[in-house]
Tab-separated table of C-alpha atoms in Angstrom:
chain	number	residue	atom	x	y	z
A	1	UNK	CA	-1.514	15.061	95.638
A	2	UNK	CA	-4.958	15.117	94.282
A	3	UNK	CA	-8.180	16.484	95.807
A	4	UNK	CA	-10.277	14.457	93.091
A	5	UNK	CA	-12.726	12.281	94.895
A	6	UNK	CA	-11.756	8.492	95.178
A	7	UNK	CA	-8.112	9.856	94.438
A	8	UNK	CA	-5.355	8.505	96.664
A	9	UNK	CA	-4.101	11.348	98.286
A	10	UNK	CA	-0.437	10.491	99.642
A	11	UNK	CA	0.827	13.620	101.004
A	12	UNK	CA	1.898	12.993	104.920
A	13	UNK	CA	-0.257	14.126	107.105
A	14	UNK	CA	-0.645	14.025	110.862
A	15	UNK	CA	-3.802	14.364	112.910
A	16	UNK	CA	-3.463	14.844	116.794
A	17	UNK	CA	-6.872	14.100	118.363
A	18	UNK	CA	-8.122	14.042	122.030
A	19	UNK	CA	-10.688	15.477	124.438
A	20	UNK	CA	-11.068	19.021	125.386
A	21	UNK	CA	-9.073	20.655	127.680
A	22	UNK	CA	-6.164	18.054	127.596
A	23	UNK	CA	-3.367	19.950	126.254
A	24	UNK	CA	-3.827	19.465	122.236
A	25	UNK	CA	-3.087	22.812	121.135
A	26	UNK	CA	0.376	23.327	123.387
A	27	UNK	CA	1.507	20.136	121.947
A	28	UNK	CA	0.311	20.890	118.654
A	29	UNK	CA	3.058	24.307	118.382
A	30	UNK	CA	5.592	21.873	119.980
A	31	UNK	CA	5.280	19.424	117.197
A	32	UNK	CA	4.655	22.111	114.775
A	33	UNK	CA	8.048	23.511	115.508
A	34	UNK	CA	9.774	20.658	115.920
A	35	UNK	CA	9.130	18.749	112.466
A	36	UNK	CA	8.225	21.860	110.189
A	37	UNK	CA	4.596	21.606	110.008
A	38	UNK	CA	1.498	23.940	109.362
A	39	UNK	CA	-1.539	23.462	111.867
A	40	UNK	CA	-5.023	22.866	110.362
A	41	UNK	CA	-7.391	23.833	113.057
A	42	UNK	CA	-10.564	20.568	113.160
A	43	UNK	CA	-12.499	22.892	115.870
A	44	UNK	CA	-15.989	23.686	114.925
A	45	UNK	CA	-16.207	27.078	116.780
A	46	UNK	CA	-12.398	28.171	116.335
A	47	UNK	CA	-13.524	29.218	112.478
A	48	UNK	CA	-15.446	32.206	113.643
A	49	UNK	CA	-14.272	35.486	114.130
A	50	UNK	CA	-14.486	37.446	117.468
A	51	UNK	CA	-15.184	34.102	119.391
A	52	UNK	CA	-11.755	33.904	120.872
A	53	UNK	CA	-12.100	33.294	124.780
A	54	UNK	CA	-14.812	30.980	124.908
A	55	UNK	CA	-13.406	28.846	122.032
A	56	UNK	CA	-9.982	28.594	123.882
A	57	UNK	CA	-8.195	29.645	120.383
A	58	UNK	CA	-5.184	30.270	119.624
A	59	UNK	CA	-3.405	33.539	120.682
A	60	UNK	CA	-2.161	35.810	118.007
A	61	UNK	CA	1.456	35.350	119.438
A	62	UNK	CA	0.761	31.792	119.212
A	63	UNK	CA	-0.560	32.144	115.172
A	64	UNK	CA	3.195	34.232	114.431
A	65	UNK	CA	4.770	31.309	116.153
A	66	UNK	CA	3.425	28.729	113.548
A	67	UNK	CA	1.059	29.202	111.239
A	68	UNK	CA	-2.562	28.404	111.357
A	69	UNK	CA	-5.553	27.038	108.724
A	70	UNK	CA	-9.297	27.942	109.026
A	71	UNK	CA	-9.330	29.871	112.045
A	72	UNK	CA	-11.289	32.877	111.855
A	73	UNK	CA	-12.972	32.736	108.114
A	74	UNK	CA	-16.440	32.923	108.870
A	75	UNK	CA	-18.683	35.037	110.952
A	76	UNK	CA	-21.020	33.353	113.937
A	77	UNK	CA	-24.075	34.048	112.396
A	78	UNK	CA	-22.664	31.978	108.846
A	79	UNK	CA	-23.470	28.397	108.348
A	80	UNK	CA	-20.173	26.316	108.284
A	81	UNK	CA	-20.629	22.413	108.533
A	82	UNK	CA	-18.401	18.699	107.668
A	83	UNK	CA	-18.847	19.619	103.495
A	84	UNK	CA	-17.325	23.508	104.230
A	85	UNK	CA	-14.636	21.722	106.679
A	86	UNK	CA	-13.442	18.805	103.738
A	87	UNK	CA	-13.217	21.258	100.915
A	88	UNK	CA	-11.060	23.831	103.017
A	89	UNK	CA	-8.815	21.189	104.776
A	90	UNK	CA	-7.901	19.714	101.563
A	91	UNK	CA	-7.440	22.917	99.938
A	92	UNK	CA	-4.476	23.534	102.913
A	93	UNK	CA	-3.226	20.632	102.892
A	94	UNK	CA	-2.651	21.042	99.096
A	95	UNK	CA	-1.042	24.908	99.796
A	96	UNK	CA	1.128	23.350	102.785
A	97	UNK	CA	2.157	20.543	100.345
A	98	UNK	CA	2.963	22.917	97.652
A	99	UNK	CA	5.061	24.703	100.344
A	100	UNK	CA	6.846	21.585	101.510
A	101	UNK	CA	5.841	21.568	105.015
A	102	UNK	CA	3.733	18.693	106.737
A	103	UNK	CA	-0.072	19.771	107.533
A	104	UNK	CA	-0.988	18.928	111.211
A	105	UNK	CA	-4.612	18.438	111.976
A	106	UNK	CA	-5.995	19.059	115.339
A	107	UNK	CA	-8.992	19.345	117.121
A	108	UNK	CA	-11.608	17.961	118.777
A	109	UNK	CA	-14.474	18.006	116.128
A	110	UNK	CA	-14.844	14.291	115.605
A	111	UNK	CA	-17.627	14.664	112.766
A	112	UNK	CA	-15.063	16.390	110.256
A	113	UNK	CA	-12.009	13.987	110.990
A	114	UNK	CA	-14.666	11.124	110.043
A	115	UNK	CA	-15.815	13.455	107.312
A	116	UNK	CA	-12.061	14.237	105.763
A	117	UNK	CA	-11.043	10.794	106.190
A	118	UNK	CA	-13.979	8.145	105.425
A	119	UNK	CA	-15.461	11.335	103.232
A	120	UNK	CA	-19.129	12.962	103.018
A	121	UNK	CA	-21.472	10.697	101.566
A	122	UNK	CA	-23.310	13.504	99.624
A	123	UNK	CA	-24.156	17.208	100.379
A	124	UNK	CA	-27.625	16.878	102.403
A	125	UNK	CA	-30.455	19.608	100.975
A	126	UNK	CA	-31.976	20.796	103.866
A	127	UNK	CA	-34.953	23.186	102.646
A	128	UNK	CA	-34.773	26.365	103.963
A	129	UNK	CA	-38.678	26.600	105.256
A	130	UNK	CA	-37.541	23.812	107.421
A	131	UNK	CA	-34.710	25.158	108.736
A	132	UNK	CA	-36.657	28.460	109.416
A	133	UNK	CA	-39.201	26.491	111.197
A	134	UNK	CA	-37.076	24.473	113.409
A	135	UNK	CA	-35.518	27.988	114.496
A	136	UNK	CA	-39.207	29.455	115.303
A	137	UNK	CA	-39.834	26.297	117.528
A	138	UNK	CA	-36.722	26.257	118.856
A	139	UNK	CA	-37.953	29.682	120.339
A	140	UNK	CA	-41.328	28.104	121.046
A	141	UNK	CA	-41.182	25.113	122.114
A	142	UNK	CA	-37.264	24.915	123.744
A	143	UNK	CA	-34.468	22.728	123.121
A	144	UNK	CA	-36.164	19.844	125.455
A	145	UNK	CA	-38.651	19.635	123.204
A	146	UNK	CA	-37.118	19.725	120.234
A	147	UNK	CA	-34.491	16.533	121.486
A	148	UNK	CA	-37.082	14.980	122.597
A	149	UNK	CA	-38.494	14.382	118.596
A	150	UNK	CA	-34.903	13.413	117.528
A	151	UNK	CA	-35.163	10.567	120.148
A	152	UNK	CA	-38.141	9.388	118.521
A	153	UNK	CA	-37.524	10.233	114.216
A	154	UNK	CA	-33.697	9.442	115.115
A	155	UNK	CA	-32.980	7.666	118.922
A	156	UNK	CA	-29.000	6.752	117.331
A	157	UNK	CA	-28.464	10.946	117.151
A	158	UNK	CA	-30.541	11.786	119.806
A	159	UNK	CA	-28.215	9.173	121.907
A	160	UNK	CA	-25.246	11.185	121.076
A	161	UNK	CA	-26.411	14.803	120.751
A	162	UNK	CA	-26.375	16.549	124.393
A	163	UNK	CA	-29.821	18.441	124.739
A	164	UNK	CA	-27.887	21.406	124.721
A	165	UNK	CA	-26.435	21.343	121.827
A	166	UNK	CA	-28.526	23.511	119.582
A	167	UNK	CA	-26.342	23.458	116.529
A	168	UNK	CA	-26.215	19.833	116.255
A	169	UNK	CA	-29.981	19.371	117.611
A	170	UNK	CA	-31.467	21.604	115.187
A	171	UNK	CA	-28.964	19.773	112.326
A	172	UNK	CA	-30.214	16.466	113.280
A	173	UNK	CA	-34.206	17.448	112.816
A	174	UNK	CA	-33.147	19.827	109.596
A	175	UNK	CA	-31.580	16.417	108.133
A	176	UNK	CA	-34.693	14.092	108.766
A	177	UNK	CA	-37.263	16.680	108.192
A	178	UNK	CA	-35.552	17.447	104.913
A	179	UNK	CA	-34.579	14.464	103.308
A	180	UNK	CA	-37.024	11.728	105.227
A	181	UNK	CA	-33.746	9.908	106.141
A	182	UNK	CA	-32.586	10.262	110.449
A	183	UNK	CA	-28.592	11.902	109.901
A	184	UNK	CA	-27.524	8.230	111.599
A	185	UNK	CA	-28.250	6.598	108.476
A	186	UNK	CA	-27.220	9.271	106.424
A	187	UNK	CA	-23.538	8.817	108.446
A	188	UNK	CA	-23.316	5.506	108.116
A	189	UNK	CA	-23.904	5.719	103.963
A	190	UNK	CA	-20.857	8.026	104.874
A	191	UNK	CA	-18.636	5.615	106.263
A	192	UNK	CA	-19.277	3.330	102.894
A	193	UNK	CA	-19.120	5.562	100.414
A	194	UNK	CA	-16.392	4.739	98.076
A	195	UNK	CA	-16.009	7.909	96.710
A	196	UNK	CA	-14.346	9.047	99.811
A	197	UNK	CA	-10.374	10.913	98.917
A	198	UNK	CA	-8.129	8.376	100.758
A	199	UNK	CA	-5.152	9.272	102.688
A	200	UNK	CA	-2.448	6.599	101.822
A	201	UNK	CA	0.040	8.492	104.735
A	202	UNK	CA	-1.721	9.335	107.667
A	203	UNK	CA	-0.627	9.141	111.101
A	204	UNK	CA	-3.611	9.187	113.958
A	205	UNK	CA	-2.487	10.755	117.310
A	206	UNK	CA	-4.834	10.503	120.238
A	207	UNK	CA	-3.688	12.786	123.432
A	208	UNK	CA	-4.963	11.210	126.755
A	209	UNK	CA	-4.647	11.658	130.604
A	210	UNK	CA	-6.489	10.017	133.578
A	211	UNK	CA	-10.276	10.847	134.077
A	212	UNK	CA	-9.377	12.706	137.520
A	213	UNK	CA	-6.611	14.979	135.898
A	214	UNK	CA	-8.841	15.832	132.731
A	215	UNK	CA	-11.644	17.012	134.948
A	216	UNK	CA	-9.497	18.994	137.032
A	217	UNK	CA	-8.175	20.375	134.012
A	218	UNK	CA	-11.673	21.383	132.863
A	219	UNK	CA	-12.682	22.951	135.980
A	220	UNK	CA	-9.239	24.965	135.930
A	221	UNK	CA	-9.803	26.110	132.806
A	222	UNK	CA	-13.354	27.040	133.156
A	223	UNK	CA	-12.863	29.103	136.137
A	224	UNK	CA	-10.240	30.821	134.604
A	225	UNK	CA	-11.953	31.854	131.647
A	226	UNK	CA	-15.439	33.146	132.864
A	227	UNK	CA	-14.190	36.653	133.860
A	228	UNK	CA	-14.436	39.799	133.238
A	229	UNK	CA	-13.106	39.717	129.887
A	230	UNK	CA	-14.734	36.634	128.129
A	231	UNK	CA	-18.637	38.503	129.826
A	232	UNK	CA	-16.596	41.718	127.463
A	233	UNK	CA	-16.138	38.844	124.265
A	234	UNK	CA	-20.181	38.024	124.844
A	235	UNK	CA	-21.230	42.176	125.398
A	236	UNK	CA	-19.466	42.772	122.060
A	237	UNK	CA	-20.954	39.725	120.039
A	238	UNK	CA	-24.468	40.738	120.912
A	239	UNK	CA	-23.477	44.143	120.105
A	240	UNK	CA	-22.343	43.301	117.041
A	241	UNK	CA	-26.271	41.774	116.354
A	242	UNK	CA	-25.238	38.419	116.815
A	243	UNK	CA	-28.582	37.029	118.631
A	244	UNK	CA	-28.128	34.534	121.290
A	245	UNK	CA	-30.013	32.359	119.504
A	246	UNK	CA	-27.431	31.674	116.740
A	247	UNK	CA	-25.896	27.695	116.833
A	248	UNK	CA	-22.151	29.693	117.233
A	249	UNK	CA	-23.751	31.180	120.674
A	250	UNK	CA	-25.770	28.246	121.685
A	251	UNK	CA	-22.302	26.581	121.947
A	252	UNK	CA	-20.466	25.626	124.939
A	253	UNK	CA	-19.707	28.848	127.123
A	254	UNK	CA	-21.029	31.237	125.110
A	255	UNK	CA	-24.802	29.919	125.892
A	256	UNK	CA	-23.620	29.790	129.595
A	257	UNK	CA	-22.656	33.217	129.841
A	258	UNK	CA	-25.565	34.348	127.835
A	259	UNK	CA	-27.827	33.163	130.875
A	260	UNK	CA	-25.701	34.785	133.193
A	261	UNK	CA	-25.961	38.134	131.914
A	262	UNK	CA	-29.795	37.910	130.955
A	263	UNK	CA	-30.436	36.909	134.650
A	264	UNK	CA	-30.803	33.175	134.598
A	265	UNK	CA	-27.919	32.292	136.320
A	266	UNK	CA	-25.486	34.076	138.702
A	267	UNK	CA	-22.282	33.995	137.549
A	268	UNK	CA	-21.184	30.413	140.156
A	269	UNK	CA	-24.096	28.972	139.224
A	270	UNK	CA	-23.052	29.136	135.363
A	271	UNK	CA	-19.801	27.954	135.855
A	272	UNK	CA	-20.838	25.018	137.491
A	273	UNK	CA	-22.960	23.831	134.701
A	274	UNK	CA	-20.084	24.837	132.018
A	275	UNK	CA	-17.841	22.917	133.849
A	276	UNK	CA	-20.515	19.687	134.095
A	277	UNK	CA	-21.266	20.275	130.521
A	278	UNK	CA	-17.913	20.278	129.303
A	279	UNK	CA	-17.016	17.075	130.984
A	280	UNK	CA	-19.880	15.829	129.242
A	281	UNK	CA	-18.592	16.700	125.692
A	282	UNK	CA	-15.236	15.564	126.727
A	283	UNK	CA	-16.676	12.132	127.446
A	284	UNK	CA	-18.809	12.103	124.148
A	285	UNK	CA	-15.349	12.886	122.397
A	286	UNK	CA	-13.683	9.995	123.319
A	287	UNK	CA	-16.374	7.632	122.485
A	288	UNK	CA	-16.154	9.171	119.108
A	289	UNK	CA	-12.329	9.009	118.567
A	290	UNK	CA	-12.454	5.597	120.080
A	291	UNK	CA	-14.123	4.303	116.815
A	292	UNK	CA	-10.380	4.751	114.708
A	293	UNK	CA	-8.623	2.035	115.492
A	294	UNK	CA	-5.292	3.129	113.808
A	295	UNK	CA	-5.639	6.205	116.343
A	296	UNK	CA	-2.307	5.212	118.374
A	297	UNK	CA	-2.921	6.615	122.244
A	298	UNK	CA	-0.935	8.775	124.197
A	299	UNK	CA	-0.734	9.503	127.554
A	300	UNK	CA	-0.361	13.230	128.789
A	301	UNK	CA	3.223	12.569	130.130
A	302	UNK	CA	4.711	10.684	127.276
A	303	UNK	CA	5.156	13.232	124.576
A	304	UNK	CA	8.899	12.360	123.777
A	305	UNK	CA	6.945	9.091	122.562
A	306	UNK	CA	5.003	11.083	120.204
A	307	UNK	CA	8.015	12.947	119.150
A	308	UNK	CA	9.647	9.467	118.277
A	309	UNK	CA	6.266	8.159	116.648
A	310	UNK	CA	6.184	11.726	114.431
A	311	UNK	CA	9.826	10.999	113.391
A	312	UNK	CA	9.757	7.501	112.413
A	313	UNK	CA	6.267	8.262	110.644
A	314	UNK	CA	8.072	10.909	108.515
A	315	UNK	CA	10.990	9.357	107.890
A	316	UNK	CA	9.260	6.822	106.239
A	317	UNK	CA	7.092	9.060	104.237
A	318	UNK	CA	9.610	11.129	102.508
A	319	UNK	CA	12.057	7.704	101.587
């Protein structure tokens, strides 16, 4: 294996995909245990440390069990993006390699599977003034506001970039503002860069159930977490001086619970939206794993399949 850029990399590796909430990470340990492999976590938010409820990560028992890449290396208020996620995946996969075990991506962060497997097309300068500046009118002016000039420097983001999503909104403007180019362009210079490390042995995984199930699977989960103890994971984040404000708290959950406890929303009313908002990134999810067509699809119920697919994939790989 080689991390050099335009480098075949052939070590085996799986990826298990799918939308939140459908059962990724309990299947993950299964496979994990069952063919010898080291999880690489491809969640945006699971990389920061004390953001454990509203993230859904993995327990601690769960981390002794099997172990676990890039979860819990950064602090919230620390910039980690698709560059910081490509250099640290391939630096596990190399470590797992070296250790003779097979690395197991999974997560739902489409942008860094594209990133790790079609590669970055460059690192993007973003000037810091601007970045500053976005921040001060995101104050200002609101998110609304602020989507509503993507949709007109870059309609293709703005498309695919939920209003609420301050992290990606903010990247989006930083991006054009920056470099004069809208981040849609810049992804699709992505997709045909040849520079890009190619994996010669990679196996694509998608996990899927029926539309009804996944939403009731959402709402489950949802209600289950916004208790006592996740508004106690919030109390001690803003303690800690992380201000709301931040693109780790702006994320799904943490921004919800924020308005609870400043008096926006009662605690019902803030579930409800999590649970409509989190359908919503479920859905944009899909449409951005549907783009892989090598991504072989699974249904909830037929994991023995996977196990087969795993088997036959490795088999192969190690002849």
């Amino acid at each position: 294996m080689t991390d050099e850029a335009g480098t075949p990399i052939d070590t085996p590796v799986l990826v298990l995909v799918g939308p939140t909430a459908v059962g990724k990470t309990e299947l993950s340990l299964r496979i994990a245990e069952r063919f010898g492999c080291e999880i690489i976590s491809m969640d945006s938010m699971q990389v920061y440390r004390y953001m454990d409820i509203g993230t859904a990560k993995v327990s601690r028992e769960e981390q002794q069990r099997v172990a676990h890449h890039l979860i819990d290396i950064r602090n919230p208020d620390d910039q980690y993006d698709a560059a910081s996620f490509v250099r640290d995946a391939q630096a596990a996969i190399k470590t797992i390699d070296e250790r003779q075990s097979v690395p197991l991506l999974t997560g739902g962060t489409g942008l860094y599977l594209s990133s790790l497997l079609k590669g970055l097309f460059s690192d993007i300068a973003v000037q810091g003034e601007v970045r500053e500046h976005l921040r001060e009118r995101l104050v200002l002016e609101g998110r609304a506001a602020l989507h509503r000039e993507l949709a007109t420097v870059d309609p293709e983001s703005a498309s695919r970039v939920h209003g609420n999503d301050t992290q990606r909104l903010l990247r989006g403007l930083e991006i054009y503002h920056s470099t004069g180019v809208p981040w849609s362009e810049h992804l699709r210079r992505q997709q045909t860069c040849r520079c890009a490390p190619r994996f010669t042995r990679v196996l694509l995984l998608g996990l899927q159930c029926e539309r009804e199930l996944l939403h009731s699977r959402i709402e489950q989960r949802t209600i289950s977490m916004m208790g006592i103890a996740f508004q106690q994971e919030v109390e001690r984040l803003l303690a800690l001086g992380y201000a709301p404000t931040l693109a780790s708290m702006q994320s799904l959950g943490y921004r919800h619970m924020c308005a609870h406890m400043e008096g926006g929303w009662d605690l019902a009313t803030a579930t409800r939206q999590l649970i409509v908002d989190t359908r919503r990134y479920a859905k944009r999810q899909m449409t951005w794993f549907r783009q892989y067509a090598a991504l072989l699809w699974f249904d909830l119920n037929r994991q023995e399949e996977i196990f087969d697919t795993i088997s036959n994939f490795i088999e192969k790989s190690y002849k």
